Amino acid sequence: MDTVKPDTARAWRVLAGPAGLVLAASATVWLAYGVSLDAGFHWDDYHFNRPWTTAELGQVLAGTWDPAGIEVPFYRPVTVWWYALRFDLLGLNARAQHAVSIAGMGLCAVLVGVFVRRETGRARAGWWATVLYAVHPALVYAQGAWLTDQMHLLASLTVLAALLVWQRVRNGGAAGWLLLAALQVLAFGIKEDTIMLLPALVVLTVLRARFVGDASRPRIPALLLVAGVLVALVLLRQWALGGLGGYRLPTAAQAWENFHLGLDGVLRVVPVRRPWQAAASAVSTGLLAAGALTALVRRPAHATWLFVAGLTIAVAFDLPFALVTKAEQLHLVTLGAVIALTGAIEIVLTSLQAPALRRLATATAAAGVLTFVPLTRDFASDFQPCSAETLRTDGRVLDWGSVPAGIREWLAGKPARCAAGEVPSLLDDVEVVAWTYGPELDERGEVFRWTSDQATLLVARSATEVPLDVRATAASRERPVTVVAGQAGGAAATLTLESGDWTRITVALAPDWRLVLQGTTRIDLAVSPVFVPREVDPASPDQRRLGVQLRIGEVRMAPGAPSELRRR
């Protein structure tokens, strides 16, 4: 026995540290979200998963996040930069993008555990926080399974980073708050509701001083810094969007309705509409009530503080949703709920003196939290390619001109394939996806597409050669048009058009490291100069920047390539 005890103690020390949190997060996040790995794209994903031009990436810094004006105007430049980077790295590889989401969820769960462990000094509390975050059903739509809402993952990671920094600087002066102010600016560039980050940290500092006594109240210079940053961010957004953007001011009654619906949806996990949701709602409500009632009698300092801190975070980040409340937006409210639930569990466990009672309470709480798992998986199943929810939202995309015609054709055929028992895969089913204008018909009734300054094609992984026919109808020796085409990261061919004739460029494709990440090969075209039809002919309503007309020839595939690949 003596030889076993040191090894056992060493194992428990490892599990009680960061390694244990990583293990807990990995197991529980995969249990909850492993089903979403093959979910594919969902609704807005088809608009945001696209190539972004350098000009667009500059425009979003001083304007709406969608320069095309299709999406509701919001100020989210960092989010757009993330979308652009993600597309450059992963293209239309939805599986890889979902892997990023699952990894992001795991990282968030670990950071929540680290934060809670620091606040309480208890490894047990860190474990509870990590597991609760990993399986809480309110995070599925908000950031766990919807690729567009990876912006919420970025926001959550930034807020968690700020909370960890705040733990280190809350006893200092204005210098420590400078880093928190920088994180506030970053978070605001991701999503506007993070404007509550600095106010929440100020309130938390005051409450920490009140409940625990080991924090200093923010001094005047720090408060002035906070106020200045918040005013500057509000004015920046107002200037960039010329108003409230995507928001409308609600009535007082509607604002209150929105506010309490946001809290109810997360803290009480309502309305009850799914299997297991009634049980999960009862568990969440019961744990919070048990913690609150026990605190009135026992009030263990660190556990009670954690409970109060969690509720403070939930309320603070729910305040912006007085404007409008959606389940997809409550990621930071859920962060507060997870911390509060952890505090409630700790209050109860700390207050029980008898080991047997503590073990019984721990087992009861663990069994209750397990009811979150099937509910979370049920929500995640909404994002499967052939789910009723996915097929319903696919129908909305069919009219979006910003989405390549080939993707829309593929979406139009999805219901029939799902009904036949197939599982459609955009990455595997489509031969070529082209971000261009059109298609249109030329004078002979043949199909072509217009490009702008830049055009991007994603070609099936088994393609070896892509012939491209280009034409500039107004090109001449006096006004030549230059087209540069080639595989991304490879050699490019330059073609000078001096007439209105069709001319062919054949792009030979070579194996590339991007193929591993993207599952497709990328071809880029750059055209100069471009023209605007309205400027050439004032009677034309067309204000697009147009380059050349483009036709995609028959793609040569490697031997053994699937025969069912179709050009899109």
Coordinates of C-alpha atoms in Angstrom, one line a residue:
M1 CA 0.0 0.0 0.0
D2 CA 2.8 2.4 0.9
T3 CA 4.2 2.2 -2.7
V4 CA 0.9 3.0 -4.2
K5 CA 0.0 6.1 -2.2
P6 CA 2.7 8.4 -3.6
D7 CA 1.7 7.5 -7.2
T8 CA -1.9 8.1 -6.4
A9 CA -1.2 11.4 -4.7
R10 CA 0.9 12.5 -7.7
A11 CA -1.9 11.5 -10.1
W12 CA -4.4 13.5 -8.1
R13 CA -2.1 16.5 -8.1
V14 CA -1.8 16.3 -11.9
L15 CA -5.6 16.0 -12.3
A16 CA -6.1 18.9 -9.9
G17 CA -3.9 21.2 -12.1
P18 CA -4.2 22.6 -15.6
A19 CA -3.7 19.1 -17.1
G20 CA -6.9 17.9 -15.3
L21 CA -8.9 20.9 -16.7
V22 CA -7.6 20.1 -20.2
L23 CA -8.6 16.5 -19.8
A24 CA -12.0 17.4 -18.5
A25 CA -12.6 19.9 -21.2
S26 CA -11.5 17.6 -24.0
A27 CA -13.7 14.7 -22.9
T28 CA -16.9 16.8 -22.2
V29 CA -16.6 19.1 -25.2
W30 CA -16.2 16.1 -27.5
L31 CA -19.1 14.3 -25.8
A32 CA -21.3 17.4 -26.4
Y33 CA -20.1 18.6 -29.8
G34 CA -18.5 15.7 -31.5
V35 CA -21.7 15.3 -33.5
S36 CA -21.2 18.7 -35.0
L37 CA -17.9 17.8 -36.7
D38 CA -19.8 16.8 -39.9
A39 CA -22.5 19.4 -39.6
G40 CA -21.5 21.4 -42.7
F41 CA -22.5 25.0 -43.3
H42 CA -25.6 26.7 -42.0
W43 CA -27.5 29.7 -43.5
D44 CA -25.2 32.8 -43.0
D45 CA -22.1 30.6 -43.3
Y46 CA -22.7 30.6 -47.1
H47 CA -22.4 34.4 -47.2
F48 CA -19.4 34.8 -44.9
N49 CA -17.3 31.9 -46.2
R50 CA -16.0 33.7 -49.2
P51 CA -12.8 35.5 -50.4
W52 CA -12.4 39.0 -49.0
T53 CA -10.5 41.6 -50.9
T54 CA -7.9 43.9 -49.4
A55 CA -10.2 46.9 -50.0
E56 CA -13.1 45.2 -48.1
L57 CA -10.8 44.5 -45.2
G58 CA -9.9 48.1 -45.0
Q59 CA -13.5 49.3 -45.4
V60 CA -14.8 47.4 -42.4
L61 CA -12.6 49.4 -40.1
A62 CA -14.5 52.6 -41.0
G63 CA -17.9 51.1 -41.9
T64 CA -20.3 48.2 -41.7
W65 CA -19.0 44.6 -41.5
D66 CA -20.6 43.8 -44.8
P67 CA -19.4 46.3 -47.5
A68 CA -21.9 44.8 -50.0
G69 CA -24.8 46.0 -47.8
I70 CA -26.5 42.6 -47.7
E71 CA -26.2 42.0 -43.9
V72 CA -27.7 44.2 -41.2
P73 CA -25.1 46.9 -40.5
F74 CA -22.9 46.3 -37.5
Y75 CA -19.4 47.4 -36.5
R76 CA -17.3 44.2 -36.4
P77 CA -14.0 44.6 -38.2
V78 CA -12.1 42.0 -36.2
T79 CA -14.8 39.5 -36.9
V80 CA -14.5 40.1 -40.7
W81 CA -10.7 39.8 -40.5
W82 CA -11.1 36.4 -38.8
Y83 CA -13.6 35.3 -41.5
A84 CA -11.1 36.3 -44.2
L85 CA -8.2 34.5 -42.5
R86 CA -10.3 31.4 -42.0
F87 CA -11.3 31.3 -45.6
D88 CA -7.7 31.8 -46.8
L89 CA -6.7 28.9 -44.6
L90 CA -9.6 26.5 -44.8
G91 CA -11.7 27.5 -47.8
L92 CA -15.0 25.6 -47.9
N93 CA -13.7 22.8 -45.6
A94 CA -16.6 22.8 -43.1
R95 CA -15.2 19.9 -41.2
A96 CA -12.0 21.7 -40.5
Q97 CA -13.9 24.8 -39.5
H98 CA -16.0 22.9 -37.0
A99 CA -12.8 21.4 -35.6
V100 CA -11.7 24.9 -34.9
S101 CA -15.0 25.6 -33.1
I102 CA -14.7 22.4 -31.0
A103 CA -11.1 23.3 -30.1
G104 CA -12.3 26.9 -29.2
M105 CA -15.0 25.5 -27.0
G106 CA -12.4 23.4 -25.2
L107 CA -10.1 26.3 -24.7
C108 CA -12.9 28.4 -23.3
A109 CA -13.9 25.7 -20.9
V110 CA -10.3 25.4 -19.7
L111 CA -10.0 29.2 -19.2
V112 CA -13.2 29.3 -17.2
G113 CA -11.9 26.5 -15.0
V114 CA -8.6 28.4 -14.5
F115 CA -10.5 31.6 -13.6
V116 CA -12.7 29.9 -11.1
R117 CA -9.9 27.9 -9.5
R118 CA -8.0 31.2 -9.0
E119 CA -11.0 32.9 -7.5
T120 CA -11.8 30.1 -5.0
G121 CA -8.4 28.4 -4.5
R122 CA -10.2 25.1 -5.1
A123 CA -9.4 22.6 -7.9
R124 CA -12.9 21.1 -7.5
A125 CA -14.5 24.4 -8.4
G126 CA -12.4 24.6 -11.5
W127 CA -13.5 21.2 -12.6
W128 CA -17.2 22.0 -12.1
A129 CA -16.8 25.2 -14.1
T130 CA -15.0 23.5 -17.0
V131 CA -17.6 20.7 -17.3
L132 CA -20.5 23.1 -17.0
Y133 CA -19.2 25.3 -19.7
A134 CA -18.5 22.4 -22.0
V135 CA -22.0 21.0 -21.8
H136 CA -24.3 24.0 -21.2
P137 CA -27.0 23.9 -23.9
A138 CA -27.2 27.7 -24.3
L139 CA -23.8 27.7 -26.0
V140 CA -24.7 25.4 -28.9
Y141 CA -26.4 28.1 -31.1
A142 CA -24.4 30.9 -29.6
Q143 CA -20.9 29.6 -30.5
G144 CA -20.5 25.9 -30.4
A145 CA -22.0 24.6 -33.6
W146 CA -22.7 27.6 -35.9
L147 CA -19.6 28.6 -37.9
T148 CA -20.8 32.2 -38.3
D149 CA -20.9 32.5 -34.6
Q150 CA -17.2 31.8 -34.2
M151 CA -17.2 35.5 -33.7
H152 CA -18.8 34.7 -30.3
L153 CA -16.0 32.2 -29.6
L154 CA -13.5 35.0 -30.3
A155 CA -15.5 37.3 -28.0
S156 CA -15.6 34.7 -25.2
L157 CA -11.9 34.0 -25.5
T158 CA -11.2 37.8 -25.3
V159 CA -13.5 38.3 -22.3
L160 CA -12.0 35.3 -20.5
A161 CA -8.5 36.7 -21.2
A162 CA -9.6 40.0 -19.6
L163 CA -11.0 38.2 -16.6
L164 CA -7.7 36.4 -16.1
V165 CA -5.8 39.6 -16.5
W166 CA -8.2 41.4 -14.1
Q167 CA -7.3 38.8 -11.4
R168 CA -3.7 40.0 -11.6
V169 CA -4.2 43.7 -11.8
R170 CA -7.3 44.4 -9.7
N171 CA -5.2 45.6 -6.8
G172 CA -3.1 48.0 -8.9
G173 CA -3.7 51.4 -10.4
A174 CA -4.5 52.8 -13.8
A175 CA -1.5 51.0 -15.4
G176 CA -3.0 47.6 -14.9
W177 CA -6.3 48.8 -16.5
L178 CA -4.5 49.9 -19.6
L179 CA -4.2 46.2 -20.7
L180 CA -7.9 45.7 -19.8
A181 CA -8.7 48.7 -21.9
A182 CA -6.8 47.2 -24.9
L183 CA -8.8 43.9 -24.5
Q184 CA -12.0 46.0 -24.4
V185 CA -11.1 47.6 -27.7
L186 CA -10.3 44.2 -29.3
A187 CA -13.5 42.7 -28.0
F188 CA -15.6 45.6 -29.3
G189 CA -14.1 45.0 -32.7
I190 CA -15.4 41.5 -32.6
K191 CA -19.0 42.2 -31.3
E192 CA -20.6 45.3 -29.9
D193 CA -22.3 43.8 -26.9
T194 CA -18.8 43.4 -25.3
I195 CA -19.0 47.1 -24.5
M196 CA -20.1 45.8 -21.1
L197 CA -16.6 44.3 -20.4
L198 CA -15.0 47.2 -18.6
P199 CA -18.1 48.2 -16.7
A200 CA -18.5 44.6 -15.5
L201 CA -14.9 44.5 -14.4
V202 CA -15.3 47.8 -12.4
V203 CA -18.4 46.3 -10.7
L204 CA -16.6 43.0 -10.0
T205 CA -13.7 44.9 -8.4
V206 CA -16.0 46.7 -6.1
L207 CA -17.9 43.5 -5.2
R208 CA -14.7 41.6 -4.6
A209 CA -13.5 44.2 -2.2
R210 CA -16.9 44.0 -0.4
F211 CA -17.3 40.2 -0.3
V212 CA -13.6 39.0 0.0
G213 CA -11.7 42.1 0.9
D214 CA -8.6 41.4 -1.1
A215 CA -9.2 43.9 -4.0
S216 CA -8.8 47.7 -4.1
R217 CA -11.6 49.8 -5.3
P218 CA -10.8 51.3 -8.8
R219 CA -9.1 54.7 -8.4
I220 CA -10.1 57.9 -10.2
P221 CA -7.5 57.6 -13.0
A222 CA -8.7 54.0 -13.8
L223 CA -12.3 55.1 -13.8
L224 CA -11.5 58.0 -16.1
L225 CA -9.7 55.6 -18.4
V226 CA -12.7 53.3 -18.5
A227 CA -15.1 56.1 -19.2
G228 CA -12.9 57.6 -21.9
V229 CA -12.5 54.2 -23.7
L230 CA -16.3 53.5 -23.6
V231 CA -17.2 56.9 -24.9
A232 CA -14.6 56.6 -27.7
L233 CA -15.9 53.2 -28.8
V234 CA -19.5 54.4 -28.9
L235 CA -18.6 57.5 -30.9
L236 CA -16.5 55.3 -33.3
R237 CA -19.4 53.0 -33.9
Q238 CA -21.8 55.9 -34.4
W239 CA -19.4 57.5 -36.9
A240 CA -18.7 54.3 -38.8
L241 CA -22.4 53.3 -39.1
G242 CA -24.0 56.7 -39.1
G243 CA -26.4 55.7 -36.3
L244 CA -27.5 52.7 -34.3
G245 CA -26.9 50.4 -37.3
G246 CA -28.7 47.1 -36.9
Y247 CA -30.5 48.2 -33.7
R248 CA -33.8 49.9 -33.0
L249 CA -34.7 51.5 -29.7
P250 CA -37.5 49.4 -28.1
T251 CA -40.2 50.7 -25.7
A252 CA -39.5 50.4 -22.0
A253 CA -41.8 47.4 -21.8
Q254 CA -40.2 45.6 -24.7
A255 CA -36.7 46.4 -23.3
W256 CA -37.6 44.7 -20.0
E257 CA -39.2 41.8 -21.8
N258 CA -36.0 41.3 -23.9
F259 CA -33.8 41.6 -20.8
H260 CA -35.5 39.1 -18.6
L261 CA -36.0 36.7 -21.5
G262 CA -32.3 36.6 -22.0
L263 CA -31.6 35.8 -18.4
D264 CA -34.4 33.2 -18.2
G265 CA -33.3 31.5 -21.3
V266 CA -29.8 30.9 -19.8
L267 CA -30.3 30.7 -16.1
R268 CA -33.5 28.6 -16.2
V269 CA -32.9 27.0 -19.7
V270 CA -36.4 27.9 -20.9
P271 CA -38.7 27.8 -22.8
V272 CA -38.9 24.0 -22.6
R273 CA -39.3 22.7 -26.2
R274 CA -36.9 19.7 -26.4
P275 CA -36.5 16.3 -24.8
W276 CA -34.5 16.5 -21.6
Q277 CA -35.0 20.3 -21.5
A278 CA -37.5 20.1 -18.6
A279 CA -34.9 18.1 -16.6
A280 CA -32.1 20.5 -17.5
S281 CA -34.2 23.5 -16.6
A282 CA -35.1 22.0 -13.2
V283 CA -31.5 21.2 -12.5
S284 CA -30.2 24.7 -13.4
T285 CA -33.0 26.4 -11.5
G286 CA -32.7 24.0 -8.5
L287 CA -28.9 24.4 -8.2
L288 CA -29.1 28.2 -8.3
A289 CA -31.9 28.3 -5.8
A290 CA -30.1 25.8 -3.5
G291 CA -26.9 27.9 -3.6
A292 CA -28.8 31.2 -2.9
L293 CA -30.8 29.7 0.0
T294 CA -27.7 28.0 1.6
A295 CA -25.7 31.3 1.3
L296 CA -28.3 33.0 3.4
V297 CA -27.5 30.6 6.2
R298 CA -23.8 29.7 5.8
R299 CA -22.3 32.2 3.4
P300 CA -18.9 30.6 2.7
A301 CA -16.9 33.6 1.5
H302 CA -15.2 32.5 -1.7
A303 CA -18.1 30.3 -2.9
T304 CA -20.6 33.1 -2.3
W305 CA -18.4 35.6 -4.0
L306 CA -18.2 33.3 -7.1
F307 CA -22.0 33.0 -7.1
V308 CA -22.4 36.8 -7.0
A309 CA -19.7 37.3 -9.6
G310 CA -21.4 34.9 -12.0
L311 CA -24.7 36.6 -11.7
T312 CA -23.0 40.0 -12.1
I313 CA -21.4 38.9 -15.4
A314 CA -24.7 37.4 -16.6
V315 CA -26.7 40.6 -15.9
A316 CA -24.0 42.9 -17.3
F317 CA -23.7 41.2 -20.6
D318 CA -27.5 40.7 -20.9
L319 CA -28.1 44.5 -20.6
P320 CA -27.3 45.2 -24.3
F321 CA -29.9 42.6 -25.3
A322 CA -32.6 44.9 -23.9
L323 CA -32.5 46.1 -27.6
V324 CA -33.2 42.6 -29.0
T325 CA -32.8 39.1 -27.6
K326 CA -31.8 36.0 -29.6
A327 CA -30.6 32.6 -28.4
E328 CA -27.6 33.0 -30.7
Q329 CA -26.3 36.0 -28.8
L330 CA -26.3 34.8 -25.2
H331 CA -22.7 33.4 -25.1
L332 CA -21.4 35.8 -22.5
V333 CA -24.6 35.7 -20.4
T334 CA -24.0 31.9 -20.4
L335 CA -20.5 32.4 -19.2
G336 CA -21.9 34.3 -16.1
A337 CA -24.5 31.5 -15.6
V338 CA -21.8 28.8 -15.6
I339 CA -19.8 30.7 -13.0
A340 CA -22.9 31.3 -10.9
L341 CA -23.8 27.6 -11.1
T342 CA -20.3 26.6 -10.0
G343 CA -20.6 29.1 -7.1
A344 CA -24.0 27.5 -6.1
I345 CA -22.5 24.0 -6.1
E346 CA -19.5 25.2 -4.1
I347 CA -21.7 26.9 -1.6
V348 CA -23.7 23.7 -0.9
L349 CA -20.6 21.4 -0.9
T350 CA -18.6 23.8 1.4
S351 CA -21.5 24.1 3.8
L352 CA -21.8 20.3 4.3
Q353 CA -19.6 19.1 7.1
A354 CA -20.2 15.4 6.9
P355 CA -18.1 13.7 4.1
A356 CA -21.0 11.3 3.3
L357 CA -23.3 14.2 2.7
R358 CA -20.8 16.0 0.5
R359 CA -20.4 12.8 -1.6
L360 CA -24.1 12.5 -1.9
A361 CA -24.5 16.1 -2.9
T362 CA -21.7 15.8 -5.4
A363 CA -23.2 12.7 -7.0
T364 CA -26.6 14.4 -7.1
A365 CA -25.2 17.6 -8.8
A366 CA -23.2 15.5 -11.2
A367 CA -26.3 13.5 -12.2
G368 CA -28.2 16.7 -12.7
V369 CA -25.5 18.2 -14.9
L370 CA -25.5 15.1 -17.0
T371 CA -29.0 16.1 -18.2
F372 CA -27.4 18.9 -20.0
V373 CA -25.5 16.6 -22.4
P374 CA -28.4 15.0 -24.3
L375 CA -30.1 18.4 -24.6
T376 CA -26.9 20.0 -25.9
R377 CA -26.5 17.2 -28.4
D378 CA -30.1 17.6 -29.5
F379 CA -29.5 21.3 -30.2
A380 CA -26.3 20.4 -32.0
S381 CA -28.2 18.0 -34.3
D382 CA -30.1 21.0 -35.7
F383 CA -26.9 21.7 -37.7
Q384 CA -26.7 18.3 -39.4
P385 CA -26.8 18.6 -43.2
C386 CA -30.2 16.9 -43.6
S387 CA -31.9 18.1 -40.5
A388 CA -35.3 19.9 -40.9
E389 CA -33.7 23.1 -39.5
T390 CA -30.8 23.1 -41.9
L391 CA -33.0 22.3 -45.0
R392 CA -35.4 25.1 -43.9
T393 CA -32.6 27.7 -43.7
D394 CA -31.0 26.4 -46.9
G395 CA -34.1 27.6 -48.7
R396 CA -33.3 31.2 -47.7
V397 CA -29.9 31.0 -49.3
L398 CA -31.3 30.1 -52.8
D399 CA -32.1 33.8 -53.5
W400 CA -28.8 35.3 -52.3
G401 CA -26.8 36.7 -55.2
S402 CA -23.7 36.9 -53.0
V403 CA -23.5 33.2 -52.8
P404 CA -22.0 31.5 -55.9
A405 CA -24.6 30.1 -58.3
G406 CA -23.0 26.6 -58.1
I407 CA -23.5 26.5 -54.3
R408 CA -27.1 27.6 -54.7
E409 CA -27.7 24.8 -57.3
W410 CA -26.2 22.3 -54.9
L411 CA -28.5 23.5 -52.1
A412 CA -31.5 23.3 -54.4
G413 CA -30.7 19.6 -54.9
K414 CA -30.1 18.8 -51.2
P415 CA -33.6 17.9 -50.2
A416 CA -34.0 15.2 -52.8
R417 CA -30.7 13.7 -51.9
C418 CA -31.5 13.8 -48.2
A419 CA -34.8 12.1 -48.9
A420 CA -32.9 9.4 -50.8
G421 CA -30.8 8.7 -47.8
E422 CA -27.6 10.4 -49.1
V423 CA -25.5 12.8 -47.0
P424 CA -24.6 15.7 -49.3
S425 CA -21.1 17.2 -48.9
L426 CA -20.3 20.5 -50.6
L427 CA -16.6 19.7 -50.5
D428 CA -17.0 16.4 -52.2
D429 CA -19.9 17.0 -54.5
V430 CA -18.9 20.1 -56.4
E431 CA -16.2 20.4 -59.0
V432 CA -15.7 24.2 -59.2
V433 CA -17.1 27.0 -57.1
A434 CA -16.5 30.5 -58.6
W435 CA -16.9 33.8 -56.8
T436 CA -17.9 35.8 -59.8
Y437 CA -21.0 37.7 -61.1
G438 CA -23.6 35.9 -63.1
P439 CA -24.0 33.6 -64.9
E440 CA -25.2 35.5 -68.0
L441 CA -25.6 34.6 -71.7
D442 CA -23.5 36.1 -74.5
E443 CA -24.7 37.0 -78.0
R444 CA -24.6 33.3 -79.0
G445 CA -26.6 32.2 -76.0
E446 CA -23.6 30.7 -74.3
V447 CA -23.0 31.0 -70.5
F448 CA -20.3 33.3 -69.1
R449 CA -19.6 35.1 -65.9
W450 CA -18.3 38.6 -65.1
T451 CA -15.3 39.0 -62.8
S452 CA -14.5 42.2 -60.9
D453 CA -10.9 43.2 -60.0
Q454 CA -10.4 39.8 -58.4
A455 CA -12.1 36.4 -58.9
T456 CA -11.6 33.2 -56.9
L457 CA -12.2 29.6 -57.9
L458 CA -12.1 26.6 -55.6
V459 CA -11.5 23.4 -57.6
A460 CA -12.0 19.8 -56.5
R461 CA -9.0 18.2 -54.8
S462 CA -8.6 15.7 -57.7
A463 CA -8.4 18.4 -60.4
T464 CA -5.1 18.7 -62.2
E465 CA -5.8 21.3 -64.9
V466 CA -8.4 24.0 -65.3
P467 CA -8.9 25.8 -68.7
L468 CA -10.2 29.4 -68.4
D469 CA -11.5 31.4 -71.3
V470 CA -11.5 35.2 -70.8
R471 CA -12.7 38.1 -72.9
A472 CA -12.6 41.8 -72.5
T473 CA -15.2 43.1 -75.0
A474 CA -13.7 46.7 -75.0
A475 CA -10.0 45.7 -75.0
S476 CA -7.8 47.2 -77.8
R477 CA -4.1 47.9 -78.4
E478 CA -4.7 51.4 -77.1
R479 CA -6.5 50.1 -74.0
P480 CA -5.2 46.6 -73.2
V481 CA -6.6 44.5 -70.3
T482 CA -4.3 42.4 -68.2
V483 CA -5.4 39.1 -66.6
V484 CA -3.2 37.3 -64.1
A485 CA -4.3 33.8 -63.2
G486 CA -2.7 31.0 -61.2
Q487 CA -2.9 28.6 -58.3
A488 CA -2.7 30.3 -55.0
G489 CA 0.8 30.2 -53.8
G490 CA 2.1 29.0 -57.2
A491 CA 3.2 30.4 -60.5
A492 CA 0.8 32.7 -62.2
A493 CA 0.3 33.3 -66.0
T494 CA -0.1 36.8 -67.3
L495 CA -2.3 37.5 -70.3
T496 CA -2.7 40.8 -72.1
L497 CA -6.0 41.2 -74.0
E498 CA -5.9 43.6 -76.9
S499 CA -9.1 42.6 -78.6
G500 CA -12.6 41.4 -77.8
D501 CA -11.8 37.8 -78.7
W502 CA -12.0 34.9 -76.3
T503 CA -8.5 33.8 -75.1
R504 CA -7.7 30.7 -73.1
I505 CA -5.5 30.4 -70.0
T506 CA -4.8 26.9 -68.8
V507 CA -3.9 26.7 -65.1
A508 CA -2.0 23.6 -64.2
L509 CA -2.5 22.5 -60.6
A510 CA 0.2 21.1 -58.4
P511 CA 0.0 19.4 -54.9
D512 CA 0.1 22.1 -52.3
W513 CA 0.0 22.2 -48.5
R514 CA -3.3 24.2 -48.7
L515 CA -5.0 21.2 -50.1
V516 CA -4.6 19.4 -46.7
L517 CA -6.4 22.2 -44.9
Q518 CA -8.9 23.3 -47.5
G519 CA -9.7 20.1 -49.3
T520 CA -9.8 22.1 -52.6
T521 CA -7.3 24.0 -54.8
R522 CA -7.6 27.7 -55.1
I523 CA -7.2 29.7 -58.3
D524 CA -7.0 33.5 -58.2
L525 CA -7.6 35.9 -61.1
A526 CA -6.6 39.6 -61.0
V527 CA -7.9 41.9 -63.7
S528 CA -6.7 45.4 -64.5
P529 CA -8.2 47.8 -65.4
V530 CA -11.8 47.4 -64.5
F531 CA -14.8 49.5 -65.5
V532 CA -18.2 50.5 -64.1
P533 CA -21.0 50.1 -66.7
R534 CA -22.8 53.2 -65.2
E535 CA -19.7 55.3 -65.9
V536 CA -19.5 54.1 -69.5
D537 CA -23.2 54.4 -70.2
P538 CA -25.1 56.9 -67.9
A539 CA -28.3 55.1 -68.8
S540 CA -27.1 51.8 -67.3
P541 CA -28.2 51.1 -63.7
D542 CA -25.2 48.7 -63.2
Q543 CA -22.6 50.1 -60.8
R544 CA -20.5 47.0 -60.3
R545 CA -16.8 47.1 -60.9
L546 CA -16.4 44.6 -63.8
G547 CA -13.2 43.1 -65.2
V548 CA -13.5 40.4 -67.9
Q549 CA -16.0 37.8 -69.0
L550 CA -15.0 34.3 -67.9
R551 CA -15.9 30.7 -69.0
I552 CA -14.6 27.6 -67.2
G553 CA -13.7 24.8 -69.5
E554 CA -13.7 21.1 -68.9
V555 CA -11.6 20.4 -65.8
R556 CA -9.1 17.7 -66.1
M557 CA -9.2 15.3 -63.2
A558 CA -6.7 12.8 -61.9
P559 CA -7.2 9.2 -62.7
G560 CA -9.6 7.6 -60.3
A561 CA -11.4 10.8 -59.4
P562 CA -15.1 10.4 -58.5
S563 CA -17.2 10.5 -61.6
E564 CA -20.2 12.1 -59.9
L565 CA -18.3 15.5 -59.4
R566 CA -20.3 18.2 -61.2
R567 CA -19.2 21.6 -62.3
R568 CA -20.8 24.4 -60.3

